[in-house]
Short mmCIF file of C-alpha atoms in Angstrom, two decimals:
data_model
loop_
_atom_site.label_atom_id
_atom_site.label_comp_id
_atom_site.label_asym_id
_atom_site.label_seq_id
_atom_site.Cartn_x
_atom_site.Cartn_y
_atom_site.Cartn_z
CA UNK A 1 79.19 77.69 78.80
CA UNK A 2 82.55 76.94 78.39
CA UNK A 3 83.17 79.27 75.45
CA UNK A 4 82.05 82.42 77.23
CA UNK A 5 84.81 81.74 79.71
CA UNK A 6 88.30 82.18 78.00
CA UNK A 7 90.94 82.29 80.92
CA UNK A 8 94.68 82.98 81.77
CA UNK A 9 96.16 81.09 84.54
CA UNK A 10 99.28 82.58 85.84
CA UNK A 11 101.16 80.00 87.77
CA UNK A 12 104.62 79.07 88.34
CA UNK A 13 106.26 75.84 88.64
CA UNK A 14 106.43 74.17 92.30
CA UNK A 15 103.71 77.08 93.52
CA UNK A 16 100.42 76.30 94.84
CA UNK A 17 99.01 77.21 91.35
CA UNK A 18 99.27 73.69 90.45
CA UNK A 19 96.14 73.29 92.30
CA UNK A 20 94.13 75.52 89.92
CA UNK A 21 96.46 74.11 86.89
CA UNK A 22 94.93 70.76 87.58
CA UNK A 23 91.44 71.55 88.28
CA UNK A 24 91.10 73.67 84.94
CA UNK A 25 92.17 70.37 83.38
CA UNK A 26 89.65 68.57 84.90
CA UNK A 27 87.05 70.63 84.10
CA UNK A 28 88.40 70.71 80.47
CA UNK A 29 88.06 74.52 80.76
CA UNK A 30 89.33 76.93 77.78
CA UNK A 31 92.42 77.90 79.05
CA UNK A 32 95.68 79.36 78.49
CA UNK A 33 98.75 79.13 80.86
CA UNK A 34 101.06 81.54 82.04
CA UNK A 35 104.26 81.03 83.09
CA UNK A 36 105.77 83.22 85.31
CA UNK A 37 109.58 82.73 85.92
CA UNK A 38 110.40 83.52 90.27
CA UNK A 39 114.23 82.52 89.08
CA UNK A 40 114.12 86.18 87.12
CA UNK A 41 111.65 87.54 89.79
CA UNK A 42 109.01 88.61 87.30
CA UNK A 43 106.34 88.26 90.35
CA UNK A 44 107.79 91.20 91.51
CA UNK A 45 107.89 93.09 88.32
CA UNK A 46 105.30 95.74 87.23
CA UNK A 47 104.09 93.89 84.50
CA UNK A 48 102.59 90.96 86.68
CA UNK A 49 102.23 93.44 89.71
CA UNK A 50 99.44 95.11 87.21
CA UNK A 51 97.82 91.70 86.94
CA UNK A 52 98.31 90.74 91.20
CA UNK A 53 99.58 93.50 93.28
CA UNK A 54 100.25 91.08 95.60
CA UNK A 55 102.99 89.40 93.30
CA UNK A 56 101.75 86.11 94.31
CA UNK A 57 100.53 83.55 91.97
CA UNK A 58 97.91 81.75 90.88
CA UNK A 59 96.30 84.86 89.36
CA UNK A 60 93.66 83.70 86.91
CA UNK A 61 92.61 86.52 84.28
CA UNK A 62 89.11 85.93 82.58
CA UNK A 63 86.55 88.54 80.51
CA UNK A 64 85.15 90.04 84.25
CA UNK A 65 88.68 90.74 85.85
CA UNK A 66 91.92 89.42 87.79
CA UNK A 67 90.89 86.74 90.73
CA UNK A 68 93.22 85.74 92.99
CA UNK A 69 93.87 83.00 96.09
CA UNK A 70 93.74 79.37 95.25
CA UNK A 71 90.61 78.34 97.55
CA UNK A 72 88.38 81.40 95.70
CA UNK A 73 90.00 79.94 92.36
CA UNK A 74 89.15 76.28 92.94
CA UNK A 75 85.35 77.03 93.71
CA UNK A 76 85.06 79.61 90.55
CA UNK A 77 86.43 76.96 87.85
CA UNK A 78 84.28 74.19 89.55
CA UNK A 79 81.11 76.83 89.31
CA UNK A 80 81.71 77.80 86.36
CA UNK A 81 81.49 74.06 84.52
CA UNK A 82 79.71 72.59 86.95
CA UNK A 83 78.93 69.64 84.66
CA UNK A 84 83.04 68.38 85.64
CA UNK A 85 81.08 67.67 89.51
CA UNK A 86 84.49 69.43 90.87
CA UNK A 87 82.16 70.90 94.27
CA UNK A 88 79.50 69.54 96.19
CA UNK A 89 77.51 72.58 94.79
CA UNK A 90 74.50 72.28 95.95
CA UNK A 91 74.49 70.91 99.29
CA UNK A 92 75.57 74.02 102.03
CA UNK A 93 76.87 71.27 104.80
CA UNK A 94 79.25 69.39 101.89
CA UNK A 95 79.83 72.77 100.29
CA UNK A 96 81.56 74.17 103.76
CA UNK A 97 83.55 70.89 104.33
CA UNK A 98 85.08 71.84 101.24
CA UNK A 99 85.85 74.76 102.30
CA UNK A 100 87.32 73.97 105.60
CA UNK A 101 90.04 71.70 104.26
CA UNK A 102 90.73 74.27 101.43
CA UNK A 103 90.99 77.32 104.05
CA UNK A 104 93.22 74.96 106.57
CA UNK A 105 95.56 74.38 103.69
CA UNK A 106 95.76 77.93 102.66
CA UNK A 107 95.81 79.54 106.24
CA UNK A 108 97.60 76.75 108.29
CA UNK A 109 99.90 74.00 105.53
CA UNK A 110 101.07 76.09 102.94
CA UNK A 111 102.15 78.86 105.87
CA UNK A 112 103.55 75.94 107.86
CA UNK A 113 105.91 75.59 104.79
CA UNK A 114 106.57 78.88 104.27
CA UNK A 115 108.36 79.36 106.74
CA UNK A 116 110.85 77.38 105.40
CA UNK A 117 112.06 79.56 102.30
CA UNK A 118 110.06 82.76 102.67
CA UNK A 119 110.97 83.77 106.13
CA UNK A 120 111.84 86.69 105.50
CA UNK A 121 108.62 87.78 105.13
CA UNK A 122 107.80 87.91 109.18
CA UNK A 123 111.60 88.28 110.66
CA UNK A 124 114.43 90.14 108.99
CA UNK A 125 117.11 88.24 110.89
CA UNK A 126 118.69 85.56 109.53
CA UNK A 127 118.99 83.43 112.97
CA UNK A 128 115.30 84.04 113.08
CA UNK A 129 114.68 82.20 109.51
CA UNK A 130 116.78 79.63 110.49
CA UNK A 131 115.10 79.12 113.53
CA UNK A 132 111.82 78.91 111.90
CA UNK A 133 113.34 76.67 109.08
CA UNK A 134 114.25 74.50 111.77
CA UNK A 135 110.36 73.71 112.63
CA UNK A 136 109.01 73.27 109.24
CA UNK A 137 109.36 69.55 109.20
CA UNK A 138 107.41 69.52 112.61
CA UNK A 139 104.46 71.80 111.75
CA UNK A 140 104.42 70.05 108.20
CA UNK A 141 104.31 66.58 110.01
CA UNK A 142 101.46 67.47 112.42
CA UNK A 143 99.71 69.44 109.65
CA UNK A 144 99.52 65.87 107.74
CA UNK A 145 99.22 63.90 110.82
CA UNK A 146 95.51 65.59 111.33
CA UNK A 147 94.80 65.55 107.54
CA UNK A 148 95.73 61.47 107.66
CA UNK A 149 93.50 60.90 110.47
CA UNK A 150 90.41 63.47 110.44
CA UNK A 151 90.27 65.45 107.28
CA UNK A 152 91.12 62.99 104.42
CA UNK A 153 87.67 60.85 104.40
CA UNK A 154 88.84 58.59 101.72
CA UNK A 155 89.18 57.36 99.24
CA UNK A 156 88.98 61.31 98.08
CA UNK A 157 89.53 64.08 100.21
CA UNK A 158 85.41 64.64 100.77
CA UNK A 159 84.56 60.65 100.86
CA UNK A 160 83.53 58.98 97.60
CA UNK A 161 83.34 62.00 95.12
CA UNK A 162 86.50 63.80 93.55
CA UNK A 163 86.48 67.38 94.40
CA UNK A 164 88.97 70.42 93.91
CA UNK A 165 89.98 69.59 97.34
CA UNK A 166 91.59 66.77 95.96
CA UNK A 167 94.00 68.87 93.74
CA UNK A 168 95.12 70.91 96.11
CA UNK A 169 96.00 68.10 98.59
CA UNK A 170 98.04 66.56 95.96
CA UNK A 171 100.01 69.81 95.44
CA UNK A 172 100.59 70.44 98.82
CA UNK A 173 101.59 66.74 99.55
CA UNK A 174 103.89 67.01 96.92
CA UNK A 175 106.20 69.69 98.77
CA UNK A 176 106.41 66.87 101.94
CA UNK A 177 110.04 65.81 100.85
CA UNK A 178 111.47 68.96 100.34
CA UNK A 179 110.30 69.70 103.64
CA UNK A 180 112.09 67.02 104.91
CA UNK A 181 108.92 64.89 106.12
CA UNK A 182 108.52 61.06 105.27
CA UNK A 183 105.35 60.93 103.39
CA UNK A 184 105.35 56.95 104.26
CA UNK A 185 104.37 57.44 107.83
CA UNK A 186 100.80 58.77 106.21
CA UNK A 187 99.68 55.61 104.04
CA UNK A 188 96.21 57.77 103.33
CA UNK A 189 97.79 60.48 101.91
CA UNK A 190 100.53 58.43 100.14
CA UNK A 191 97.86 56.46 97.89
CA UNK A 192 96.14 59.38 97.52
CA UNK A 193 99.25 61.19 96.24
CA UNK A 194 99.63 57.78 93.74
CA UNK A 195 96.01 57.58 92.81
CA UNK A 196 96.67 61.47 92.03
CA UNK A 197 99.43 61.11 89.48
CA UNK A 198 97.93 58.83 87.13
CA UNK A 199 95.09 61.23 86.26
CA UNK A 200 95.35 62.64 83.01
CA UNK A 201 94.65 66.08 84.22
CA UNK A 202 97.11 66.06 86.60
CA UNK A 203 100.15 64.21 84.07
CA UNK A 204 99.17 67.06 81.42
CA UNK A 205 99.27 70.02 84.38
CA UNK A 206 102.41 68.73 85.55
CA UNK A 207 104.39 68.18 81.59
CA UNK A 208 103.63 71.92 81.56
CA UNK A 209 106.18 73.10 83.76
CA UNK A 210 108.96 70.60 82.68
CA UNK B 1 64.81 77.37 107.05
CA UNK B 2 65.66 79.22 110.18
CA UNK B 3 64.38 76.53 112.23
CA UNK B 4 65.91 73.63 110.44
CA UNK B 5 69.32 74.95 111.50
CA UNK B 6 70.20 75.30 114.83
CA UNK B 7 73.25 76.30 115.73
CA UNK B 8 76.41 76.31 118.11
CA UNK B 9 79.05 78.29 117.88
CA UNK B 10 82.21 78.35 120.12
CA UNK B 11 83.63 81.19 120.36
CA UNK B 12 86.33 83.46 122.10
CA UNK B 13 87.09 86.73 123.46
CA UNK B 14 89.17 88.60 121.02
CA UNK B 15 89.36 86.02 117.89
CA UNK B 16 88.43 85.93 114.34
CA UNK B 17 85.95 83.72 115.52
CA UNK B 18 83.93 87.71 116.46
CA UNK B 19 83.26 87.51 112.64
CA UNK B 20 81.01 84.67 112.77
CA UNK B 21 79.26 85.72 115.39
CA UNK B 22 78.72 88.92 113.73
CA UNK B 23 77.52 86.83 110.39
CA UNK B 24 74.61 85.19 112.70
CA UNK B 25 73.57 88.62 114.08
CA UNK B 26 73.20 90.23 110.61
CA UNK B 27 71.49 86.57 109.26
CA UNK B 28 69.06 86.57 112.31
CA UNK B 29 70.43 82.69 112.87
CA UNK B 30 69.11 80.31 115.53
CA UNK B 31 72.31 80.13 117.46
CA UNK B 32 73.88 79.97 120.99
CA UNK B 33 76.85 81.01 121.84
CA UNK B 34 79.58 79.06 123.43
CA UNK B 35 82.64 80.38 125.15
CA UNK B 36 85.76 78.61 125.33
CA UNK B 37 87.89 80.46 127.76
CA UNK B 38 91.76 80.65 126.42
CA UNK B 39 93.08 82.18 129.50
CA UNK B 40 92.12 78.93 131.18
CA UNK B 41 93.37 76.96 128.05
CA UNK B 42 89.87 75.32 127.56
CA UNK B 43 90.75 75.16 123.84
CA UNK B 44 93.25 72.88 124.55
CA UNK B 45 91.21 70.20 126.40
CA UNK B 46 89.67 66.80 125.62
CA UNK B 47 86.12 68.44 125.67
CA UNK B 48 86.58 71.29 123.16
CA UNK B 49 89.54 68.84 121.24
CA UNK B 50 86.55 66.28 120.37
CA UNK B 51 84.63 69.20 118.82
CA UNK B 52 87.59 70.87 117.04
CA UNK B 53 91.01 68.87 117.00
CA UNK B 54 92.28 71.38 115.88
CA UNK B 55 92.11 73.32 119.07
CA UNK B 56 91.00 76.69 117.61
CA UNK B 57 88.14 78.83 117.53
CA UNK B 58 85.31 79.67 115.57
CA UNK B 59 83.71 76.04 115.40
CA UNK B 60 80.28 75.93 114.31
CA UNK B 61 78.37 72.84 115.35
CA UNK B 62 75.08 72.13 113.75
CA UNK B 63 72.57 68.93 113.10
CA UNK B 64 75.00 67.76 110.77
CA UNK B 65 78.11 67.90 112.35
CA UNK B 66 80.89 70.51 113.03
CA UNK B 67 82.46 73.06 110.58
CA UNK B 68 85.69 74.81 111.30
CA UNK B 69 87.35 77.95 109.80
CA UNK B 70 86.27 81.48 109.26
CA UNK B 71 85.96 81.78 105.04
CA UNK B 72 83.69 78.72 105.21
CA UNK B 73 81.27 79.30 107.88
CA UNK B 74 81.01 82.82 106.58
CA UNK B 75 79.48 81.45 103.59
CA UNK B 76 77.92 78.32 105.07
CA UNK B 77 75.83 81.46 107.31
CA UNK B 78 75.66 83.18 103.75
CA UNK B 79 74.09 79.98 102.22
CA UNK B 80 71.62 78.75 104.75
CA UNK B 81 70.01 82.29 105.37
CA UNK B 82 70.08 83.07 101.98
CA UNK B 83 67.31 86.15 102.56
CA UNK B 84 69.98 87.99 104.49
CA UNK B 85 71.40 88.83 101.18
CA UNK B 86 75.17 88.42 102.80
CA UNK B 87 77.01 87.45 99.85
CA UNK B 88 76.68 87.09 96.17
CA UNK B 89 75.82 83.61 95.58
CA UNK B 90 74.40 83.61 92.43
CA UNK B 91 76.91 85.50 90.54
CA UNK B 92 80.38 83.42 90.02
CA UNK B 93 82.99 86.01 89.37
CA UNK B 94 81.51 88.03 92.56
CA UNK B 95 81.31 85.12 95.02
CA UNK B 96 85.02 84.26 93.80
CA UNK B 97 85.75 87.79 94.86
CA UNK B 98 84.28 87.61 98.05
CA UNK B 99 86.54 84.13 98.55
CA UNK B 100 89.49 86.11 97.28
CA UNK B 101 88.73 88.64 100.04
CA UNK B 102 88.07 86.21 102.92
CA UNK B 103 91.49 84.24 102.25
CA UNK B 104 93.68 87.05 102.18
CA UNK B 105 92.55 87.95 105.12
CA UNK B 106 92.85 84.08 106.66
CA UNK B 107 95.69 83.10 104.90
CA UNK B 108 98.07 86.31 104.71
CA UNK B 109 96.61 89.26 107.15
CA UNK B 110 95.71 86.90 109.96
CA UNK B 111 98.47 85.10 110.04
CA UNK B 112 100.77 88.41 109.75
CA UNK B 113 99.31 89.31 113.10
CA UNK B 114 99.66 85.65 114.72
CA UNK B 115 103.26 86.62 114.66
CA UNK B 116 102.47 89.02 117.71
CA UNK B 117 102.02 86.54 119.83
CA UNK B 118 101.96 82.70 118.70
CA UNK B 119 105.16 83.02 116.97
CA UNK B 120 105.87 79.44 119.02
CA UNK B 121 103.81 77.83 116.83
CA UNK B 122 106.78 78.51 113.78
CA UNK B 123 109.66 78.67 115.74
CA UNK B 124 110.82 77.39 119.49
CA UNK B 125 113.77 80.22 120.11
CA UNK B 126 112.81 83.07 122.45
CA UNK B 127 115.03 85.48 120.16
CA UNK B 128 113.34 84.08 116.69
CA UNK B 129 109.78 84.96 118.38
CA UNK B 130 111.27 88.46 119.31
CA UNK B 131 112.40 88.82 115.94
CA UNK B 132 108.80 88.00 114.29
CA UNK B 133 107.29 90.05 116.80
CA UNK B 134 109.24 93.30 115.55
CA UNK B 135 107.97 92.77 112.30
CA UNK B 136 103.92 92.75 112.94
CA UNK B 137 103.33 96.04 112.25
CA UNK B 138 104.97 96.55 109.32
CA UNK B 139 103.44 93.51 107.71
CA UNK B 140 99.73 94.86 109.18
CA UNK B 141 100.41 97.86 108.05
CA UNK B 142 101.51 96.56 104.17
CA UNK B 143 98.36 94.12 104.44
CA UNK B 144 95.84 97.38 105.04
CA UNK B 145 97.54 99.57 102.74
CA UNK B 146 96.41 96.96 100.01
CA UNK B 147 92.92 96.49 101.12
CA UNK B 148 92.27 100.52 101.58
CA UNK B 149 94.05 101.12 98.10
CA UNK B 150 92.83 98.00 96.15
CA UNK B 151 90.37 95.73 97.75
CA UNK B 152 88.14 97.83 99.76
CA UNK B 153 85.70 99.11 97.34
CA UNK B 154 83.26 101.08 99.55
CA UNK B 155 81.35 102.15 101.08
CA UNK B 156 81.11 98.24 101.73
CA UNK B 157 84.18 95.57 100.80
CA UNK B 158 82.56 94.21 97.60
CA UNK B 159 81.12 97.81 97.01
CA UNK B 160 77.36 98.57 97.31
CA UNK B 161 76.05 95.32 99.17
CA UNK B 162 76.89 94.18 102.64
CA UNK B 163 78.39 91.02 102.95
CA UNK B 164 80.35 88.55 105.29
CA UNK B 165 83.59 90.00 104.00
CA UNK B 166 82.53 93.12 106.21
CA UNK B 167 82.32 91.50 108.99
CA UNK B 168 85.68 89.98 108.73
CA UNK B 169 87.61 93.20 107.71
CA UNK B 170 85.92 94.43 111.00
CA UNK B 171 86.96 91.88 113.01
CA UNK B 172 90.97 92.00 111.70
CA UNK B 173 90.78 95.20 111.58
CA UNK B 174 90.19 95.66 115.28
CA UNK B 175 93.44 94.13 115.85
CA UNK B 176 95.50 96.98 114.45
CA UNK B 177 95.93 99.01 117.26
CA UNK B 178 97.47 96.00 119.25
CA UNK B 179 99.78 95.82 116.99
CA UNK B 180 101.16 98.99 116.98
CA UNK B 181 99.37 100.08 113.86
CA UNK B 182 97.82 103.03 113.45
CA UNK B 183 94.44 102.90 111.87
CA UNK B 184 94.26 106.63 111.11
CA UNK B 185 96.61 105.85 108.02
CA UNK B 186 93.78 104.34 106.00
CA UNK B 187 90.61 106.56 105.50
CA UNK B 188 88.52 104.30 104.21
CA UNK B 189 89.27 101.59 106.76
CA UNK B 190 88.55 103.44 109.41
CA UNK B 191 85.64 105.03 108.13
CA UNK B 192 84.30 101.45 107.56
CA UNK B 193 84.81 100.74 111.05
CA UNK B 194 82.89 103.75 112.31
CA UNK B 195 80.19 102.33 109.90
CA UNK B 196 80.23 98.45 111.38
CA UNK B 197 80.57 99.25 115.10
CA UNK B 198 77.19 101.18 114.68
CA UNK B 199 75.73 98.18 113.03
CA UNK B 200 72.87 96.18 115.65
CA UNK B 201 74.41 92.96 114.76
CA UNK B 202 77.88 94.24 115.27
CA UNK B 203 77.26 95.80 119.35
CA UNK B 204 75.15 92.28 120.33
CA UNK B 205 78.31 90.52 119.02
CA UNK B 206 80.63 92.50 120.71
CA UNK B 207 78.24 92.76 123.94
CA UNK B 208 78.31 88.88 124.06
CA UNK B 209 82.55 89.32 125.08
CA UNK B 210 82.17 91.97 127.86
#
């Protein structure tokens, strides 16, 4: 399996690609990486515009085409070598709690903190960013307030099996400081955070952008 | 199958949650419907709170418990009513498509339009929300110009075969004209439309609201 499957992650350091980074790792999946510098603005470029019109990343490239959005991402690497168990698979009830906490981060956390450097994309007026800056911490707190007392089950995301899910929490978690937020006040998703960085898969993902 | 699956879904007048609803039409579910009036604020009482804490419509309660946001009970629908053939789930690269498809639209197009009018949720000055709202249509309108020039295959989303992306490109797309967009800018959108709102599943859906 694995050999019919050569891919190209696009990411870009402190992005949401990390998510995909890690679970690719994982799965031990033949992969290359991608960097794509935002500090130069090459997502904007028409040489990575050709690969994502949306100049977004993770884009991940493989023999059938461009795919794109981490949640679609996460479930193609963990169907694609399903022997790394990276998705309750098989099971349509465990398979769409997966997908819940993956669509609340993508539609509801990582907008929460987007608002606090890429405001510009819904208000053109600078008092308007800065007004929406000024809520991030807020919305980022309650965002992790729910996912510390509902959505994390413990001691993984999904219960007692590792899942993508897990990746992208820890990616997401990761951006709590710069948001201003005190990830003490959420002991859950603090040990996950810990139990996170000691994986292999996730020390190797993250060397790659230093 | 059918009758191992009973369903509830909570729903309301003028949400993304229409999509779902639409999804148990076309599957020929075993579902009732349950409205949660917002111009009462029901979705922000204890009752409906201890089904969905997050306080948002669609939420999808079944024998095992309650699911919440559009892209996964899309596919949960797509996955337990597997003979309505509404999405590709034995094909990797085209499911991952499909996902692609369903979190742009939660994740980017939805949330451009949530700037219309819950622009408190990101920021708590009148002027900042004023600000946002100016900016909804030109957003919508970037958001459909990529899905009529790159994501909307035809005649259907994912090309030949109907699936739950449909439904949900319906369902957004019905928002345009609130938002100051016009919909006769994008042929194939509209011509899509046309094509769903003749659709049996689509009219009980909508019939449900009036």
């Amino acid at each position: 399996m694995p050999h019919t499957h050569h891919l190209r992650l696009f990411s870009a350091a402190g992005t949401c690609a990390l998510a995909t980074h890690i679970v690719l790792e994982e799965a031990g999946a033949d992969y290359e990486l991608v960097k794509v510098d935002f500090s130069l603005g090459e997502q904007g470029l028409p040489a990575f515009l050709a690969i994502n019109p949306k100049g977004r990343v993770p884009a991940l490239l493989g023999p059938q085409g461009v795919l794109t959005e981490t949640p679609a991402l996460l479930v193609y690497v963990a169907q694609i070598y399903p022997a790394a168990c990276l998705a309750p698979l098989h099971d349509a009830f465990a398979f769409a709690r997966l997908q819940s906490f993956n669509a609340y981060l993508c539609a509801t956390v990582h907008v929460a903190h987007a608002h606090r450097r890429r405001g510009a994309r819904w208000a053109d007026d600078t008092a308007a960013q800065a007004a929406m800056q000024r809520k991030v911490a807020a919305n980022m707190t309650a965002c992790f307030r729910l996912i510390e007392d509902e959505l994390l089950h413990g001691p993984w995301v999904l219960g007692d099996d590792y899942s993508v899910c897990d990746a992208y929490l820890y990616t997401i978690s990761g951006w709590l400081e710069g948001d201003g937020v005190d990830l003490s006040q959420f002991p859950k998703v603090s040990d996950h955070a810990a139990r996170m960085s000691r994986r292999p898969a996730v020390q190797a993902a993250e060397a790659a952008y230093r």
